[in-house]
Coordinates of C-alpha atoms in Angstrom, one line a residue:
Chain U
M1 CA -27.8 20.9 10.6
R2 CA -25.8 23.5 8.7
A3 CA -23.5 20.2 7.5
Y4 CA -27.0 18.7 6.4
L5 CA -27.3 21.8 4.0
T6 CA -24.1 21.9 2.9
L7 CA -24.3 18.1 1.8
I8 CA -27.5 19.0 0.1
R9 CA -26.0 21.9 -1.7
R10 CA -22.9 19.7 -3.0
E11 CA -25.3 16.9 -3.9
L12 CA -27.8 19.2 -5.9
A13 CA -24.6 20.8 -7.7
G14 CA -23.3 17.2 -8.3
F15 CA -26.3 16.7 -10.7
F16 CA -25.8 20.0 -12.6
V17 CA -21.9 20.1 -12.9
S18 CA -22.0 16.8 -14.8
L19 CA -24.3 16.0 -17.9
T20 CA -26.5 13.7 -15.8
G21 CA -29.0 16.3 -14.4
Y22 CA -29.3 17.8 -17.7
I23 CA -29.8 14.7 -19.6
I24 CA -32.1 13.4 -17.1
I25 CA -34.3 16.6 -17.3
A26 CA -34.2 16.8 -21.0
A27 CA -35.6 13.1 -21.3
A28 CA -38.2 13.7 -18.5
V29 CA -39.3 16.9 -20.7
F30 CA -39.2 14.6 -23.9
L31 CA -41.7 12.5 -22.3
M32 CA -43.6 15.3 -20.7
G33 CA -43.9 16.8 -24.4
L34 CA -44.8 13.4 -25.7
S35 CA -47.9 12.9 -23.3
F36 CA -48.6 16.7 -24.2
V37 CA -48.9 15.8 -27.6
M38 CA -51.0 12.8 -26.8
L39 CA -53.2 14.9 -24.7
L40 CA -54.0 17.4 -27.3
T41 CA -54.8 14.7 -29.5
K42 CA -57.4 13.2 -27.1
L43 CA -58.9 16.6 -26.3
Q44 CA -59.5 17.3 -30.2
G45 CA -62.3 14.5 -30.0
D46 CA -65.3 14.3 -27.6
P47 CA -65.1 16.7 -24.6
T48 CA -64.6 15.2 -21.4
P49 CA -65.5 15.6 -18.0
L50 CA -62.0 14.9 -16.8
P51 CA -59.6 17.0 -15.0
I52 CA -56.8 17.8 -17.1
T53 CA -54.2 16.3 -14.6
Q54 CA -55.7 13.3 -14.8
L55 CA -55.8 13.3 -18.6
F56 CA -52.0 13.7 -18.4
Y57 CA -51.6 11.1 -16.0
S58 CA -53.8 8.6 -18.2
T59 CA -51.2 8.8 -20.9
D60 CA -49.1 6.5 -18.8
C61 CA -45.7 8.5 -19.6
F62 CA -45.9 9.6 -15.8
W63 CA -44.8 5.7 -14.7
L64 CA -42.0 5.8 -17.6
I65 CA -40.7 8.9 -16.2
L66 CA -40.7 7.6 -12.7
I67 CA -39.4 4.3 -13.4
L68 CA -36.6 5.5 -15.3
A69 CA -35.5 8.5 -13.8
A70 CA -35.5 7.0 -10.5
P71 CA -32.3 5.2 -10.7
V72 CA -30.4 7.2 -12.7
I73 CA -31.0 10.0 -10.2
T74 CA -30.1 7.9 -7.3
M75 CA -27.5 5.5 -8.5
R76 CA -24.7 7.9 -7.7
L77 CA -25.7 8.9 -4.4
F78 CA -23.7 6.5 -2.2
A79 CA -22.1 4.1 -4.9
L80 CA -20.2 6.8 -6.7
E81 CA -18.8 8.2 -3.1
R82 CA -17.8 4.5 -1.8
H83 CA -16.2 3.7 -5.6
T84 CA -13.9 7.1 -5.6
G85 CA -13.3 6.7 -1.9
T86 CA -14.9 10.0 -1.0
F87 CA -17.3 8.4 1.1
E88 CA -14.5 7.7 3.6
T89 CA -13.5 11.3 3.9
L90 CA -17.1 12.2 4.1
M91 CA -17.8 9.7 7.0
T92 CA -14.6 10.8 9.0
T93 CA -16.0 14.2 9.6
P94 CA -18.1 15.1 12.4
I95 CA -21.4 14.5 10.4
S96 CA -23.5 11.5 11.7
D97 CA -24.9 8.8 9.6
L98 CA -28.3 9.8 9.5
Q99 CA -27.7 13.3 8.5
V100 CA -25.8 11.7 5.2
V101 CA -28.8 9.3 4.4
L102 CA -31.2 12.3 4.8
A103 CA -29.1 14.7 2.7
K104 CA -28.7 12.6 0.0
F105 CA -32.1 11.5 -0.2
S106 CA -33.5 15.1 0.2
A107 CA -31.2 16.5 -2.6
A108 CA -32.6 13.3 -4.8
L109 CA -35.9 14.4 -3.8
I110 CA -35.4 18.0 -4.9
F111 CA -33.9 17.2 -7.9
Y112 CA -36.7 15.1 -9.0
M113 CA -39.2 17.6 -8.1
L114 CA -37.2 20.1 -10.1
M115 CA -37.6 17.5 -13.2
W116 CA -41.4 17.7 -12.8
L117 CA -41.6 21.4 -12.8
P118 CA -41.9 21.6 -17.0
L119 CA -45.4 19.6 -16.4
L120 CA -46.5 23.0 -14.9
G121 CA -45.5 25.1 -18.1
C122 CA -47.5 22.3 -20.1
I123 CA -50.6 22.9 -18.1
F124 CA -50.1 26.5 -18.1
I125 CA -49.9 26.6 -21.7
L126 CA -53.1 24.5 -22.0
S127 CA -54.9 26.9 -19.6
R128 CA -53.6 30.0 -21.9
Y129 CA -55.2 28.5 -25.0
T130 CA -58.7 27.0 -23.6
N131 CA -61.7 29.2 -22.2
N132 CA -62.4 27.0 -19.2
P133 CA -60.7 28.8 -16.6
G134 CA -61.4 25.8 -14.0
I135 CA -58.4 24.0 -15.8
M136 CA -55.7 25.7 -13.7
D137 CA -57.4 24.4 -10.4
T138 CA -54.9 25.1 -7.7
G139 CA -56.5 22.1 -5.4
L140 CA -55.9 19.7 -8.2
L141 CA -52.5 20.6 -9.2
G142 CA -51.6 20.8 -5.5
S143 CA -53.0 17.0 -5.0
T144 CA -51.5 15.8 -8.3
F145 CA -47.9 17.3 -7.1
L146 CA -48.3 16.0 -4.0
G147 CA -48.8 12.4 -5.4
I148 CA -45.7 12.8 -7.3
F149 CA -43.8 14.2 -4.5
L150 CA -45.0 11.2 -2.1
L151 CA -44.4 8.5 -4.9
G152 CA -40.9 10.4 -5.9
G153 CA -40.2 9.9 -2.0
V154 CA -40.7 6.1 -2.4
F155 CA -39.1 5.8 -5.5
M156 CA -35.8 7.8 -4.1
S157 CA -35.5 6.1 -0.8
L158 CA -35.7 2.6 -2.6
G159 CA -32.8 4.0 -5.1
C160 CA -30.7 5.2 -2.1
F161 CA -31.2 1.8 -0.6
A162 CA -30.1 0.3 -3.9
S163 CA -27.4 2.7 -4.0
A164 CA -26.1 2.2 -0.5
L165 CA -25.6 -1.5 -1.6
S166 CA -23.2 -1.4 -4.1
R167 CA -20.0 0.1 -5.2
S168 CA -21.0 0.1 -8.9
Q169 CA -23.3 2.5 -10.2
I170 CA -24.6 0.2 -12.6
I171 CA -25.4 -2.4 -10.2
A172 CA -27.1 0.2 -8.2
A173 CA -29.0 1.3 -11.2
M174 CA -30.3 -2.1 -12.1
L175 CA -31.1 -2.8 -8.4
S176 CA -33.4 0.3 -8.0
L177 CA -34.9 -0.5 -11.6
S178 CA -35.9 -4.0 -10.7
F179 CA -37.2 -2.7 -6.9
G180 CA -38.9 0.1 -8.8
F181 CA -40.6 -2.3 -11.5
T182 CA -41.4 -5.0 -9.2
L183 CA -43.5 -2.4 -7.3
F184 CA -44.8 -1.1 -10.5
V185 CA -45.8 -4.8 -11.7
L186 CA -47.5 -5.4 -8.0
S187 CA -49.8 -2.4 -8.5
F188 CA -50.5 -3.3 -12.1
L189 CA -51.4 -7.0 -10.6
A190 CA -53.8 -5.0 -8.3
S191 CA -55.5 -3.3 -11.0
Q192 CA -56.1 -6.1 -12.8
L193 CA -57.5 -8.7 -10.2
P194 CA -61.2 -8.7 -9.8
V195 CA -62.5 -7.3 -6.6
N196 CA -63.3 -9.2 -3.6
N197 CA -61.1 -12.1 -4.5
G198 CA -60.0 -12.9 -0.6
W199 CA -57.1 -11.6 1.2
Q200 CA -54.7 -11.6 -1.8
T201 CA -56.7 -8.7 -3.3
E202 CA -56.7 -7.0 0.1
V203 CA -53.1 -6.9 0.1
L204 CA -52.4 -6.2 -3.2
S205 CA -55.0 -3.3 -3.0
H206 CA -52.6 -1.4 -0.9
F207 CA -49.7 -1.5 -3.4
A208 CA -52.3 -0.2 -6.2
L209 CA -49.8 2.8 -6.8
I210 CA -51.5 3.3 -10.4
D211 CA -55.0 3.7 -8.9
Q212 CA -53.7 5.7 -6.0
M213 CA -51.7 8.0 -8.1
N214 CA -54.8 8.3 -10.3
D215 CA -56.8 9.5 -7.1
F216 CA -54.2 12.2 -6.7
A217 CA -54.4 13.1 -10.4
R218 CA -58.1 13.4 -9.5
G219 CA -57.6 15.6 -6.7
V220 CA -58.3 13.0 -3.9
V221 CA -55.8 12.8 -1.1
D222 CA -56.5 9.6 0.5
T223 CA -55.1 9.2 3.5
R224 CA -54.4 5.3 3.2
S225 CA -51.9 6.1 0.5
V226 CA -50.2 9.0 2.0
V227 CA -49.8 7.2 5.2
F228 CA -48.5 4.2 2.9
Y229 CA -46.0 5.9 0.8
V230 CA -44.6 7.9 3.8
S231 CA -44.1 4.7 5.7
T232 CA -42.3 2.9 2.6
T233 CA -40.2 6.1 2.2
V234 CA -39.1 5.7 6.1
L235 CA -38.8 2.1 5.8
F236 CA -36.3 2.2 3.0
L237 CA -34.3 5.2 4.7
F238 CA -34.1 3.0 7.7
L239 CA -32.6 0.5 5.6
T240 CA -30.1 2.9 3.5
L241 CA -29.0 4.0 7.4
R242 CA -28.2 0.5 8.4
V243 CA -26.5 -0.4 5.4
V244 CA -24.2 3.0 5.9
E245 CA -23.9 1.9 9.5
S246 CA -23.2 -2.0 8.7
R247 CA -19.5 -0.9 8.3
R248 CA -19.4 -0.3 11.9
W249 CA -20.6 -4.0 12.6
N250 CA -18.2 -6.5 14.1
Chain H
M1 CA -7.2 12.0 30.8
S2 CA -3.6 12.4 30.1
N3 CA -2.4 15.4 28.3
E4 CA 0.9 14.3 27.0
S5 CA 0.0 11.5 24.7
M6 CA -2.0 12.2 21.6
I7 CA -3.2 8.5 20.8
E8 CA -3.0 5.7 22.8
V9 CA -3.4 2.5 21.3
S10 CA -3.7 -0.6 23.8
N11 CA -4.2 -4.4 22.3
L12 CA -5.9 -3.4 18.9
T13 CA -7.3 -6.0 17.0
K14 CA -8.8 -6.0 13.5
R15 CA -10.4 -9.2 11.8
Y16 CA -11.7 -9.1 8.7
A17 CA -13.5 -12.4 7.8
G18 CA -11.0 -14.7 7.3
H19 CA -7.8 -12.9 8.1
T20 CA -6.5 -10.7 11.1
A21 CA -5.3 -7.3 9.5
V22 CA -4.1 -5.9 12.9
S23 CA -3.2 -8.2 15.8
N24 CA -3.0 -7.0 19.2
I25 CA -0.8 -4.0 18.8
S26 CA 0.0 -1.3 21.4
F27 CA 1.7 1.9 21.0
T28 CA 1.5 5.8 22.1
V29 CA 2.1 8.7 20.4
G30 CA 2.9 11.9 22.4
R31 CA 1.6 15.8 21.3
G32 CA 3.8 17.2 18.9
E33 CA 5.4 14.0 17.5
I34 CA 5.6 12.9 13.7
V35 CA 5.3 9.3 13.6
G36 CA 5.8 7.2 10.7
L37 CA 4.1 3.8 10.4
L38 CA 6.2 1.9 8.3
G39 CA 5.3 -1.5 6.6
T40 CA 4.7 -3.4 3.2
N41 CA 1.5 -3.5 1.6
G42 CA -1.1 -5.3 3.4
A43 CA 0.8 -4.9 6.7
G44 CA -2.1 -3.1 8.4
K45 CA -1.4 0.4 8.3
S46 CA -4.5 1.9 6.4
T47 CA -6.5 -0.3 8.9
T48 CA -5.0 1.1 11.9
M49 CA -5.7 4.6 10.6
R50 CA -9.0 3.8 9.6
I51 CA -9.7 2.7 13.1
L52 CA -7.9 5.9 14.3
S53 CA -10.1 7.9 12.3
C54 CA -13.4 6.3 13.4
Y55 CA -14.1 5.1 9.9
M56 CA -14.5 1.7 11.0
P57 CA -14.2 0.0 14.8
A58 CA -11.6 -2.4 16.1
T59 CA -12.5 -6.2 16.6
S60 CA -11.0 -5.7 20.0
G61 CA -8.8 -3.5 22.0
T62 CA -9.4 0.4 22.8
V63 CA -8.1 3.4 21.1
R64 CA -8.3 6.9 22.7
V65 CA -7.3 9.8 20.7
A66 CA -6.7 13.0 22.9
G67 CA -8.6 11.1 25.6
F68 CA -11.6 10.2 23.6
D69 CA -12.3 6.7 22.6
V70 CA -12.9 6.5 18.8
F71 CA -16.0 3.9 19.4
T72 CA -18.1 5.7 21.7
Q73 CA -16.9 9.2 21.6
A74 CA -16.6 9.3 17.7
D75 CA -17.4 12.9 17.3
E76 CA -15.2 14.2 19.7
V77 CA -12.3 12.1 18.1
R78 CA -13.4 13.4 14.4
R79 CA -13.5 16.8 15.3
R80 CA -9.8 16.7 16.6
I81 CA -8.3 14.9 13.5
G82 CA -7.5 15.5 10.1
Y83 CA -7.5 12.6 8.0
M84 CA -6.2 12.0 4.6
P85 CA -7.2 8.4 3.0
E86 CA -4.8 6.4 0.7
N87 CA -5.1 7.8 -3.0
N88 CA -6.2 10.8 -1.4
P89 CA -10.0 11.0 -2.7
L90 CA -11.5 14.2 -3.7
H91 CA -14.5 15.3 -5.7
P92 CA -13.0 16.1 -9.0
E93 CA -15.9 18.0 -10.4
M94 CA -15.4 20.9 -7.7
R95 CA -13.0 23.7 -7.7
V96 CA -10.4 23.9 -5.0
R97 CA -11.5 26.6 -2.9
E98 CA -15.1 25.6 -3.2
Y99 CA -13.9 22.1 -2.3
L100 CA -11.9 23.3 1.0
K101 CA -15.1 25.3 1.7
F102 CA -17.5 22.4 1.7
R103 CA -15.2 20.3 3.4
A104 CA -14.6 23.0 6.0
R105 CA -18.4 23.6 6.3
L106 CA -19.0 19.8 7.0
K107 CA -16.5 20.0 9.7
G108 CA -18.8 22.5 11.4
L109 CA -16.8 25.8 10.4
S110 CA -19.0 28.5 9.2
G111 CA -19.3 32.1 8.0
K112 CA -16.0 34.3 8.6
H113 CA -14.0 32.0 10.6
C114 CA -14.5 29.5 7.8
R115 CA -13.4 31.6 4.9
E116 CA -10.2 32.4 7.0
R117 CA -9.5 29.3 7.4
V118 CA -9.9 28.2 4.0
D119 CA -7.6 31.5 2.9
K120 CA -5.1 30.1 5.3
V121 CA -4.7 26.4 4.3
I122 CA -4.6 27.7 0.7
E123 CA -1.8 29.9 1.4
Q124 CA -0.4 27.2 3.8
C125 CA -0.2 24.5 1.2
A126 CA 0.7 26.9 -2.1
L127 CA -2.5 26.6 -3.7
T128 CA -3.3 30.5 -4.2
D129 CA -2.5 29.9 -7.9
V130 CA -5.0 27.1 -8.6
S131 CA -7.5 27.9 -6.0
R132 CA -10.1 28.4 -8.9
K133 CA -9.1 25.5 -10.8
I134 CA -11.3 22.5 -11.3
I135 CA -9.8 19.5 -9.0
A136 CA -9.8 17.2 -12.1
H137 CA -7.2 19.5 -13.9
L138 CA -4.9 19.8 -11.2
S139 CA -1.5 17.9 -11.6
K140 CA -1.1 15.1 -9.0
G141 CA 1.3 17.3 -6.5
Y142 CA -1.4 19.9 -6.5
R143 CA -4.0 17.2 -5.8
Q144 CA -2.2 15.9 -2.8
R145 CA -1.9 19.6 -1.5
V146 CA -5.9 19.8 -1.8
G147 CA -6.0 16.8 0.2
L148 CA -3.7 18.0 3.1
A149 CA -5.5 21.4 2.8
D150 CA -8.4 19.4 3.6
A151 CA -7.1 17.6 6.5
L152 CA -5.8 20.8 8.1
V153 CA -8.9 23.1 7.4
H154 CA -10.3 22.7 10.9
E155 CA -7.3 22.8 12.8
P156 CA -7.2 19.6 14.0
E157 CA -4.7 18.4 17.1
L158 CA -3.8 15.3 15.1
I159 CA -3.1 14.8 11.4
I160 CA -3.4 11.2 10.0
L161 CA -2.2 11.1 6.4
D162 CA -2.2 7.6 4.8
E163 CA 0.6 7.6 2.0
P164 CA 0.9 11.2 1.5
T165 CA 3.6 10.9 -1.3
I166 CA 2.6 8.1 -3.1
G167 CA 2.6 8.2 -6.9
L168 CA 4.3 11.9 -6.9
D169 CA 7.2 13.2 -8.8
P170 CA 10.8 13.9 -6.8
N171 CA 9.9 17.6 -6.7
Q172 CA 6.3 17.3 -5.5
I173 CA 7.4 14.7 -2.9
R174 CA 9.8 17.2 -1.9
S175 CA 7.6 19.7 -1.4
V176 CA 5.1 17.6 0.3
R177 CA 7.4 16.4 2.8
Q178 CA 8.6 20.1 3.6
L179 CA 4.6 20.8 4.5
I180 CA 4.4 17.8 6.6
K181 CA 7.4 18.6 8.6
D182 CA 6.3 22.5 9.1
L183 CA 2.8 21.1 10.3
A184 CA 4.8 19.1 12.8
K185 CA 5.1 22.4 14.5
N186 CA 1.7 22.9 15.9
H187 CA 0.3 19.2 15.0
T188 CA 0.7 15.9 16.0
V189 CA 1.2 13.8 12.8
L190 CA 0.9 10.3 11.9
I191 CA 1.6 9.1 8.8
S192 CA 1.9 5.9 6.9
T193 CA 4.3 5.1 3.9
H194 CA 6.2 1.9 2.3
I195 CA 9.1 4.7 1.0
L196 CA 11.7 4.5 3.7
P197 CA 13.6 7.9 2.9
E198 CA 10.5 9.6 3.7
V199 CA 10.3 8.4 7.4
E200 CA 13.8 8.8 7.5
M201 CA 13.6 12.4 6.6
T202 CA 10.5 13.4 8.2
C203 CA 9.6 11.3 11.2
S204 CA 10.9 11.6 15.0
R205 CA 9.8 8.2 15.7
V206 CA 9.1 4.7 13.5
L207 CA 6.7 2.0 14.0
I208 CA 7.7 -0.7 11.7
L209 CA 4.4 -2.9 11.2
H210 CA 4.4 -6.1 9.5
E211 CA 1.3 -8.4 8.9
G212 CA -0.3 -6.9 11.5
K213 CA 2.3 -6.7 14.3
I214 CA 4.7 -4.2 15.6
L215 CA 8.3 -5.2 15.0
A216 CA 10.2 -2.4 16.0
A217 CA 9.5 1.0 17.5
D218 CA 12.3 3.4 17.8
T219 CA 13.9 6.9 16.4
P220 CA 15.6 6.4 13.0
D221 CA 18.9 7.3 14.6
N222 CA 18.4 4.3 17.0
L223 CA 17.3 2.0 14.7
Q224 CA 20.2 2.8 12.7
K225 CA 22.6 2.4 15.6
L226 CA 21.6 -0.8 16.0
M227 CA 22.6 -2.0 12.5
S228 CA 25.6 0.0 12.5
N229 CA 28.2 -3.0 13.7
S230 CA 27.6 -4.2 9.9
S231 CA 28.6 -0.9 8.2
Q232 CA 30.3 -1.3 5.1
V233 CA 33.1 0.7 3.6
I234 CA 33.4 1.4 -0.1
A235 CA 36.6 2.1 -2.0
E236 CA 37.4 2.8 -5.3
I237 CA 41.3 2.3 -6.4
A238 CA 43.3 2.1 -9.3
A239 CA 45.5 -1.0 -8.5
P240 CA 45.9 -4.6 -10.2
R241 CA 43.1 -6.5 -8.6
A242 CA 45.8 -9.6 -6.9
E243 CA 47.4 -6.8 -5.3
L244 CA 44.2 -5.1 -3.4
E245 CA 43.0 -9.0 -2.7
Q246 CA 46.5 -9.5 -0.9
L247 CA 46.0 -5.9 0.9
W248 CA 42.6 -6.8 2.2
E249 CA 43.5 -10.2 3.4
Q250 CA 46.6 -8.6 5.4
M251 CA 44.5 -6.3 7.0
P252 CA 42.9 -7.8 10.4
E253 CA 40.1 -5.2 10.7
I254 CA 38.6 -6.3 7.5
E255 CA 36.1 -9.3 7.7
Y256 CA 35.1 -9.8 4.2
S257 CA 35.9 -7.7 1.1
D258 CA 34.2 -8.0 -2.5
I259 CA 36.1 -6.5 -5.0
S260 CA 34.5 -5.8 -8.6
P261 CA 36.0 -3.9 -11.5
A262 CA 34.9 -0.2 -12.1
E263 CA 35.5 1.9 -15.0
G264 CA 39.2 2.7 -16.4
D265 CA 41.9 1.0 -13.9
F266 CA 39.8 1.2 -10.8
H267 CA 38.3 -1.5 -8.8
R268 CA 35.2 -1.2 -6.6
C269 CA 36.1 -2.8 -3.2
A270 CA 33.1 -3.7 -0.7
L271 CA 34.7 -4.2 2.5
T272 CA 33.2 -5.4 5.8
P273 CA 34.9 -4.1 9.1
R274 CA 35.1 -6.6 11.9
N275 CA 33.3 -5.0 14.8
G276 CA 32.4 -2.1 13.1
T277 CA 35.5 -0.2 13.5
D278 CA 36.0 2.7 11.5
V279 CA 38.8 1.5 8.8
R280 CA 39.1 4.4 6.3
P281 CA 41.8 6.1 7.6
Q282 CA 44.0 2.8 7.6
I283 CA 43.0 2.1 4.0
F284 CA 44.0 6.2 3.0
A285 CA 47.2 5.5 4.7
M286 CA 47.9 2.1 3.0
V287 CA 46.8 3.3 -0.4
Q288 CA 48.8 6.5 0.0
Q289 CA 52.0 4.4 1.1
R290 CA 51.7 2.3 -2.1
G291 CA 51.2 5.2 -4.6
W292 CA 47.7 4.1 -5.8
I293 CA 45.1 6.4 -6.8
M294 CA 41.9 6.4 -4.8
R295 CA 38.8 8.1 -6.2
E296 CA 36.4 7.3 -3.5
L297 CA 36.3 6.3 0.1
T298 CA 32.9 6.1 1.7
R299 CA 31.2 4.4 4.6
S300 CA 27.7 3.6 3.9
R301 CA 25.4 3.6 6.8
F302 CA 22.7 1.1 6.8
S303 CA 19.5 2.9 5.9
L304 CA 16.2 2.1 7.1
E305 CA 15.6 0.3 3.8
D306 CA 18.1 -2.2 5.3
I307 CA 16.8 -2.2 8.6
Y308 CA 13.4 -2.7 7.4
V309 CA 14.3 -5.7 4.9
R310 CA 15.9 -7.0 8.0
V311 CA 13.1 -6.7 10.3
T312 CA 10.5 -7.8 7.6
R313 CA 12.4 -10.7 6.4
P314 CA 10.9 -14.2 6.8
N315 CA 12.9 -16.1 9.3
G316 CA 16.2 -18.0 8.3
E317 CA 17.3 -15.8 5.3
E318 CA 19.7 -13.9 7.2
E319 CA 22.6 -12.6 4.8
G320 CA 25.9 -10.5 5.4

């Protein structure tokens, strides 16, 4: 456990001693600011019954941030260490492969959540300047951040897997970008298909990340999507673990 | 398990797709020994070390470190070894003390003990002056010592160093070597290198690896004795060449001579004596008798380098 925490700390420090961490956060804040401006323009028109988080989500910057940030956050996790050789010193300490995978994943997820914190700031500012007290509904914020967290888990585990596959950070980033984008396109497809179109729609509907995240932003926590996200995360972490272990296969 | 041997390798084979890196080697290393693995690039040194340090498994054969199997009891083994891989990979963005502390924690040290050990290895490896510096800003010699400090921090019984002096300047090499020698007092050390003087100076035993096989295993002195039958005597004498040639031909102890001009009136004679007899006193007497001037008379012992070249040379290329 101590080794696990030590590794998380090191991974997190890794983001902040280089420029990467700051650049990712700056880019994310820029996109959040953009969606904030778009939101304000929208709010100047007719009054809307939609909750503020859902309005935020509907500006689509959310997906841009998620799809672009995930590869950049995760690409270095394994690829860099394998490239520089520190992976060898790491794997010859008495620490298990599972601990390494979990620590790297957790660090990425923590950093990812830190990246989303400025969103709270945007919402706070909005609540200061409107006379609607319901805007800072904790339940709503909670479910939105739960959605962000769970979806983040999926994308971070995808990124871990991609990073473990390659020694090159560029290839790792490309891989996880294409994995993430495929997932996004699948969910886009799901939202475009007409309802009740046979089993295809049925299957695709489970990949409908866009609609599911919309639910979270609306304050609806659907167990089906929670289970789906958690199990996808576990699946990719398991695959990552297998890749890490594979050097020991004969 | 046996207490006297630290490493027991038996019938170790490692195959990668397409080629065999290590083929059926066996050796043991006793506690407190410094053993050098010597070999050209690609001889299987790093592979052997990686298997010993539980980084990857063997294709077949068993390896035990301190009595524990490296495959089934990897955790126990890892606790007992300090491994410094080839090229000494470090996290360049970290500070020296921070890095060592991080490594010590990964290796299971904590709290006060961790601090004490980090302080100790910083002192031991003469890193006190740079302990707050960022690793990327250090010279290669210092970086190498950081790697060594990392290998030592958890007080391992066995230290495995893969090419510890590669890429260092002569002064740095000397200080790293001294450090390794000092380690031998309390640890068993296995180092690999393709630099021969290193083994000659630091190791109590040498294993020469070539194409995945052990070609020779003995102390550096014994290996040299094996070769001493064909040592050479070098003499630099100021005399006419023809007279020198005549003299060497007259001496029955000398099997072969090679004369080349040196600066001034001197000639450099490389003499191979028969049966390894020491011909130096005779040469001196002859020169004195003829009233020539001699400025050098040495017997070159075959260095490990020569032994190594002999042992690893493809068959049929023997030369004198």
